[in-house]
Amino acid sequence: MLDLLSLLSFGQGGWGNALLLGTLVTIALALTCVPIGLPLGLLVAVGARSKRRLPRAAATVFSTVFRGLPELLTLLLVYYGAQIAIQHLLERMGYAGEFHINAFFAAVVAFSLVLAAFSSEVWLGAFKTIPKGQYEAARSLGLSRRTTFVRIILPQLMRVALPGLSNNWLTLLKDSSLVSTISLVDLMRQTNLAVSATKQPMLFYFVCCLLYLLLSALSGVVFNRAERRFGRHVQGAR
Amino acid sequence: MSELVMSLLGYVIDPELLERYGARMLEGLGITIKLVALSYFLGLLLGWMLALGRMSGNKAVQLPCRAYIYFFRGSPLLAQLFLLYYGLGSLRGFWQDVGLWWFFRDAWYCSVLAFTLNTAAYQAEIFRGSLLAIPKGQYEACRALGLSRFTTMVRVVLPQSMLVALGPLGNELILMIKASAIASLVTVYDVMGVARLAFSRSFDFEVYLWAAVLYLIIVEIIRRALKRIEARLSRHVVP
Amino acid sequence: QDAIRIGIEGAYPPFNAVDAKGQLYGFDVDIANALCAAMKAKCTLVAQDWDGMIPALVARKFDAVVSSMVNTEERSRRVDFTDPYYRTRLAVAVPKDSKIPGVDAKYMKGKTVGAQSSSTQGMYAEDVYGKAGADVRLYPTPDEAGADLIAGRLDAMVHDKFPLLEWLQKNSEGCCKLLGEIPGTEGDTSIALRKGDDALKQRFNQAIKDIRADGTYQKISLKYFGADIY
Amino acid sequence: MSVTDALATEQNHGPRADAHGDDRPVVIQIRGMNKWYGSYHALHDIDLDVRQGERIILCGPSGSGKSTLIRCINQLEQIEQGSIHIHGADVTRQDKPAQVALRDVGMVFQHFNLFPHMTVLDNCTLAPMSVKGMSRRQAEESARERLEKVGMAHLTGQFPTQLSGGQQQRVAIARTLCMDPKIILFDEPTAALDPEMVKEVLDVMVRLANTGITMLCVTHEMGFARQMAERVLFLDQGVILEDTPPQDFFAAPRTERARAFLKQIL
Amino acid sequence: MSVTDALATEQNHGPRADAHGDDRPVVIQIRGMNKWYGSYHALHDIDLDVRQGERIILCGPSGSGKSTLIRCINQLEQIEQGSIHIHGADVTRQDKPAQVALRDVGMVFQHFNLFPHMTVLDNCTLAPMSVKGMSRRQAEESARERLEKVGMAHLTGQFPTQLSGGQQQRVAIARTLCMDPKIILFDEPTAALDPEMVKEVLDVMVRLANTGITMLCVTHEMGFARQMAERVLFLDQGVILEDTPPQDFFAAPRTERARAFLKQIL
Ligand SMILES: Nc1ncnc2c1ncn2[C@@H]1O[C@H](COP(=O)(O)OP(=O)(O)OP(=O)(O)O)[C@@H](O)[C@H]1O
Ligand SMILES: Nc1ncnc2c1ncn2[C@@H]1O[C@H](COP(=O)(O)OP(=O)(O)OP(=O)(O)O)[C@@H](O)[C@H]1O
Ligand SMILES: [Mg+2]
Ligand SMILES: [Mg+2]
C-alpha cells in the first residue's frame, strides 16, 4: 500500500509531479481553446441565423463537418495535413527551409474548431430565447447594431448559454487526451506512460479519474459563479 | 459511364487498400452501430430513472443520483472502461463465485455496460433539463383533471419534453458514435478503431478519409432523421 | 547541421520508457545516445506516441526513429531503414496450466490470442494465427494484453521475446509461462529515416559498426539483457 | 346558434338575492385555514361555506391570495392549518375519499393550460378516458356535446396554438366540463385575453352559471360580477375582508381598502 | 408627490376639438403605404398626416393592423409601397437623414421590453450615452429627472424583474423620454398589466400628453381615449375606416364595423 502511495509522491521516483504537469497541459490546452473556439462558435451561430444564403450554408457545413469528423482526424489534419501542405507550398515557392507547426498550436487550432462547431449549436439555442422585443426596443432607441449586440444581446445570451457551454467545456477537457498522438504529454498520456513504466494501471487510472473529477468540480464552481454573475437580474425575481 | 466513375474513383480510392481493409471497415461500422444503438437505448432507460431520481425531493434518492451523474460526466470514458474491464476483470475469482464471469470475461459486454453507464449520466441531465422546461401549468391542469401521475407523465409531459430534449439527444448520439472508438482499448474495433489499425499498417492517410466519409454520412443521416422527428413532434407548433 | 532529432515511444520497457521526471531511458535510449556520440552529433530525444510515429517522421517533426521498430515491407514503403541494431523474434506466453502444445499455427485454432496492435507481433497474430482460425485480440499496448492473459480472457499472447521475458519475470504475478519462440519470425530492428535521407542513413550505418567495434554496444546489451542481442 | 342566443332558450335562475341563509346543502366547508409560502403568511384563518349552486366572485388587489385560496380548495397547494371539506370529505387527507371528492371539482386557469401537443378533441377526451375509464367513443361523444355548448364543436381537430385566446379558453372550459364537475373554480379566466375575446368567454360562463353549477371565480370583470354573482368575497393580504351580495359590495363597500380598490379598478 | 397630483400643477392643453385643419406643422406624413407579410396584405393604401403635438388613438379589432401601422412608422417593419416622411425626411430610405429623423421617434411596447440584465438607471442611460454620446454624469442626471417624472426615481437600482408590471412600463416610458423624442408611439401600453396597475400608467401618459408631445397610441382603454385623444383612427383589415374626434367616434360611429367593435369592447 505504501509502495503504491510512494508512486504518487512528488519526490524521487514519484509520479506526482509528472501527473500534475500533465494536468497543467490539459488545462492550458483547454483554456487556450476557449477564447478562440467560443467567439468562433458565436460567429458561426450568427452566420446560421443570417438572412443571406451564403453565410447560412457555410455555417451549416462548418458545424456538420467539425461535429461529424472524429476529433482525432481533425487533429491529424491540422497537425500533419496542414504542415505537409504548407511545406509543399513553400517548396514550390522556392523556400527550402523547414516549416513546423507547433504541436500545441495545432492542438489549439483543431480543438478550437471542434469547440466552435459544438458551441455554435448552444449559441443558436440561446439566440432563440432572446425575445424579438429586445431587438426592437434597442432599435427604437436608436442603438447601433454593435451596441445592441454587445450591450443587450450578448449578456443575455451568456446566461442562457452557460449550461450548454459548460458541457462543451467538459467534453473539451476530456477530448484533449487525443493530443498524445501528436506528442503532447497531457494527463491521459502521462497516465499511460506511468502505467507502462510501473505496471500499476488500476492505481494510475483511478488517480487520473480523480484528477478529471477535480477539474470538473473546479469548473463547476467557476460556471456557477458565472451563472450567478450573468443571472443577477433573475435572482430578485418575485 | 460506370467505367468513368470507377476510374475517377480509382484516383481517390486505392483499390488494393480497399480490398484489404474495406470489408473490415464495414465490419467496424457494424460494431459502431450495434454498440451505440444498444448502449444508447439502455442508457435512455437508465437516464430516465436517474433524471427522475435527481429531481426527487427525497434526499436519499437524490444524492446517489447526483453522485452518479457527477462521476460519469466528470471523468473520461476511457478511464471508466479501463477500470471496468481490466480493473473489475482482474477479480476473476470473485466473478466466478457469483456466476458473472461470463459477463466480465467478454469485452463486448463490458463495452456495452461502460458505454451505457456513461451515456445514461449525460442523458439524465438532458432529460432533467427538458422536464424543467415544461410549464408548471401543465402539471396543474393534469392534477385539476384528476389524471394519475403515470398518465400525466406519459401522455402530457413526455411528448412535450421530448421536443426540447431532441436536439441535445442528437448531439449525445453523435458524440457516442465518435466515442465508440474508445472501445478499441478492450479489443472491440469500431470504424475508427479499424481505421487506426489499417493506418498503423499501411501508413496511408486514405483510410482515415474513408472513416471521415462514413462518419459524415452517419451524422448527416442522424441530422435529417432528427429533423423529421422534430417536425412530427412539433406539429402543434404554429410556424 | 549536426543536430539530430530522434523519436522514441517511451512505453516499451525495457527498450524504452519514461521515468517520473519525463526522462527517457532504456536500451533504445542508450543505443541512440551511443550512436550520436559515435557520429559526433548533437541529439535531442523526443517522446512520441506510437500511432503518430511515422507520420511525425514524415512530417519532419524529427529525423530518425530509434524505437525498436522492426523493418517490415509495409513500413519500408513509407520510410527507409538502416542496418539493424538488434534482432528479435516473436515468442508466445500462455497460462501455466495451458494445454497448448506448441507455437505452431495449427495449435491456435479456436484459441483466443492477444497481441499489441500496430506492431509486428500484432501483424503476425492476425496474418498467421488469425488465418489459422484463432480469435485474435489486438490491444493498444502489451500491458493490456498481459492483463487479460492474467485475468484468463486470453489463451495465449504473442510478443517480442525480450519484453515478453521481462514481463514474465517481473509482472505476470506468476500466472504464465513461455510457450516458446516462433521460428521464422526473426525481425530486423532498425532505425527508421525519411525516404531519401541517404546521407543520414550512411552515418547511422557507420555508427552502428563503430559502437559494435569499440564494445559500447555490447556493454549496453549486457546491462539490459545479460547477453548480446545483436 | 351563438352561445348568447342559446342562453335565451334555457331557464335563467338569475341572481338570488335571498341566497344567504338558504337551505341548499354546503358543498365546500373551510375552517381555520392558514397557508404559508415559506415564511410568508399567504392566507389567514379563512372560514368559508359554499352552498350547492352558489356563484361566488373573489376579488382583491394583486397578491392578496385569491389564487392561493382557490388553489388550496382543489389541493394544488397544501395547507398548513385548518380543514377543507368537499361533499363532507376532508380533502387535505390525501386518501381515497378525498380523491373521489376532488373529482367533482374542475378548474379553469388564466393561461388556459391546454395540452399543446393534443388536438382540441384529445384535450377533452384524455381525462374521461383515463380517469373514468370511458371508451373512446363515449368520451368523444360527450366531448363533442360539451364543445358544442361552448361553441367550439367545429374546431375539434385543431391544435390549441392554432386557436385565438378566447377559443382556447372556451376549449379549456369544455375540457373541464367533460369530467362532469359539480364545482368549477375559475382563476382570472379572461385576464390573458384580448378585449374583444373577453365577451365570448364571459358569455359561456354566464350560460354555465345558469345551469345551476357551483362556481367560484376570481375575476376583475366587475360588470360580469355584478351580473352573475350571488356573493362577492373581497380579499386583502390573505384575509377575507368582505363577504356580501354584489349590489351591497358595489354600492357601499364596508371597508376602506375595498373602496380604494374599486376606485382603482372601475 | 403622485403623478396625478403633479398633473394638476401643469398647464392642461385639453382636447382641442378645433385641431383638424389647424396650422401646426405636419410631423408625420404617410402616403399610399402598403405592407405585406409574405402574401398577406396587412395594410392597404394608408394616407395619414400627423401634426405636431397631436394625440391620436388607434383602435380596431385584433389583427386589423394597428401594431403594423405604428411599427412601420418607426421602421421596425419595412413597407413595400408608399412613403413615410418624418420632419420632412423619407425614413424608408435607410440613409443618414432618415436615421436622424427616427431619433425623434420613441416607442413604448406592450411587453415593456426593458433590458432585463440592466438596472433601471442603466436602462435609461444606455441610449443617451451610446447614441448621443452623453457623459455618464449627464445621462444619469437626465435619467433621474425623467424617472422622477414617472414616479420611479426611488427605484433606480432595481432590476426590471424586481418591479411590478406597472412600474416596468413607467420605466419603459422614462427610458423613451431620455432620448428626448418629439413623437412617441405606444403599442397597447396597458394591455399586459393587472387592472390596478393600468391607472398608474395611464396617469403618466395623460401627464405626458399635456406636455405637448406628439403621441400615437394603440389602446383599448376607451375611457382614456375619450379623455386625451384629439383624433381616433379606427382600423379594420388594414384599412383606416374612421378618422374622427373621439366624441363623434363614441357617440355615433359611422361604419357598421366600428359599431360592432364598440359593442364588444365597452
Ligand atoms: N409558489 C409561491 N411561493 C412563494 N410565494 C408565493 C407563491 N405563490 C404565491 N405567492 C405569494 O403569495 C401571495 C398571494 O399570491 P396569489 O397568487 O394567491 O395572489 P393573487 O391574489 O392571486 O394575485 P394576482 O391577482 O396577482 O393573481 C403573493 O404575495 C405571492 O407573492
Ligand atoms: N411578422 C408577421 N408575419 C406574418 N404576419 C404577421 C406578422 N405580424 C403581423 N402579422 C399579421 O398581420 C395582421 C395585422 O397584425 P397586427 O399585429 O398589426 O394587428 P393588431 O391590430 O396590432 O392586432 P392586436 O390587437 O392583436 O395586436 C394580422 O393578421 C397578423 O396575423
Ligand atoms: Mg392570481
Ligand atoms: Mg398589436
Coordinates of C-alpha atoms and ligand atoms in Angstrom, one line a residue, chain A residues 238, chain B residues 136, chain D residues 35-38 40-43 59-71 77 110 187-188 218 220 235 237-238, chain E residues 194-197, ligand 1:
Chain A
R238 CA -40.7 37.8 -7.5
Chain B
K136 CA -45.9 24.3 -14.2
Chain D
K35 CA -51.4 28.9 4.3
W36 CA -47.7 29.8 4.3
Y37 CA -45.2 30.1 1.4
G38 CA -42.0 29.5 3.3
Y40 CA -44.8 34.3 4.0
H41 CA -48.2 34.0 5.5
A42 CA -50.4 34.0 2.4
L43 CA -53.8 33.1 4.0
C59 CA -61.7 39.9 -5.9
G60 CA -59.0 41.9 -4.3
P61 CA -55.6 43.5 -5.1
S62 CA -52.8 41.6 -6.7
G63 CA -51.0 39.3 -4.3
S64 CA -53.9 39.3 -1.8
G65 CA -54.2 35.5 -2.0
K66 CA -57.2 35.0 -4.4
S67 CA -55.4 32.4 -6.5
T68 CA -54.0 30.8 -3.4
L69 CA -57.4 30.4 -1.9
I70 CA -59.0 28.6 -4.8
R71 CA -55.8 26.5 -5.5
E77 CA -51.5 23.9 -2.8
Q110 CA -55.8 32.2 -16.5
D187 CA -58.7 31.8 -11.8
E188 CA -59.0 35.1 -13.8
V218 CA -61.5 35.1 -9.4
H220 CA -61.6 41.7 -12.3
L235 CA -59.6 39.6 -0.1
Q237 CA -53.4 40.4 2.5
G238 CA -54.7 36.9 2.9
Chain E
D194 CA -53.0 43.9 -13.9
P195 CA -56.2 46.1 -13.7
E196 CA -54.9 48.0 -10.7
M197 CA -51.7 49.0 -12.5
Ligands
LIG1 N1 -45.3 29.5 -5.0 C1 -45.2 30.6 -4.3 N2 -44.1 30.8 -3.5 C2 -43.9 31.8 -2.7 N3 -44.8 32.8 -2.6 C3 -46.0 32.7 -3.4 C4 -46.2 31.6 -4.3 N4 -47.4 31.8 -4.9 C5 -47.8 33.0 -4.4 N5 -47.0 33.5 -3.5 C6 -47.2 34.8 -2.8 O1 -48.5 34.7 -2.1 C7 -49.2 35.9 -2.2 C8 -50.6 35.6 -2.7 O2 -50.5 35.1 -4.1 P1 -51.7 34.8 -5.0 O3 -51.2 34.3 -6.3 O4 -52.7 34.0 -4.3 O5 -52.3 36.3 -5.2 P2 -53.5 36.7 -6.1 O6 -54.4 37.4 -5.2 O7 -53.9 35.6 -7.0 O8 -52.8 37.8 -7.0 P3 -52.9 38.1 -8.6 O9 -54.1 39.0 -8.8 O10 -51.7 38.8 -8.9 O11 -53.1 36.8 -9.3 C9 -48.4 36.8 -3.1 O12 -47.8 37.7 -2.3 C10 -47.4 35.9 -3.8 O13 -46.2 36.6 -4.0

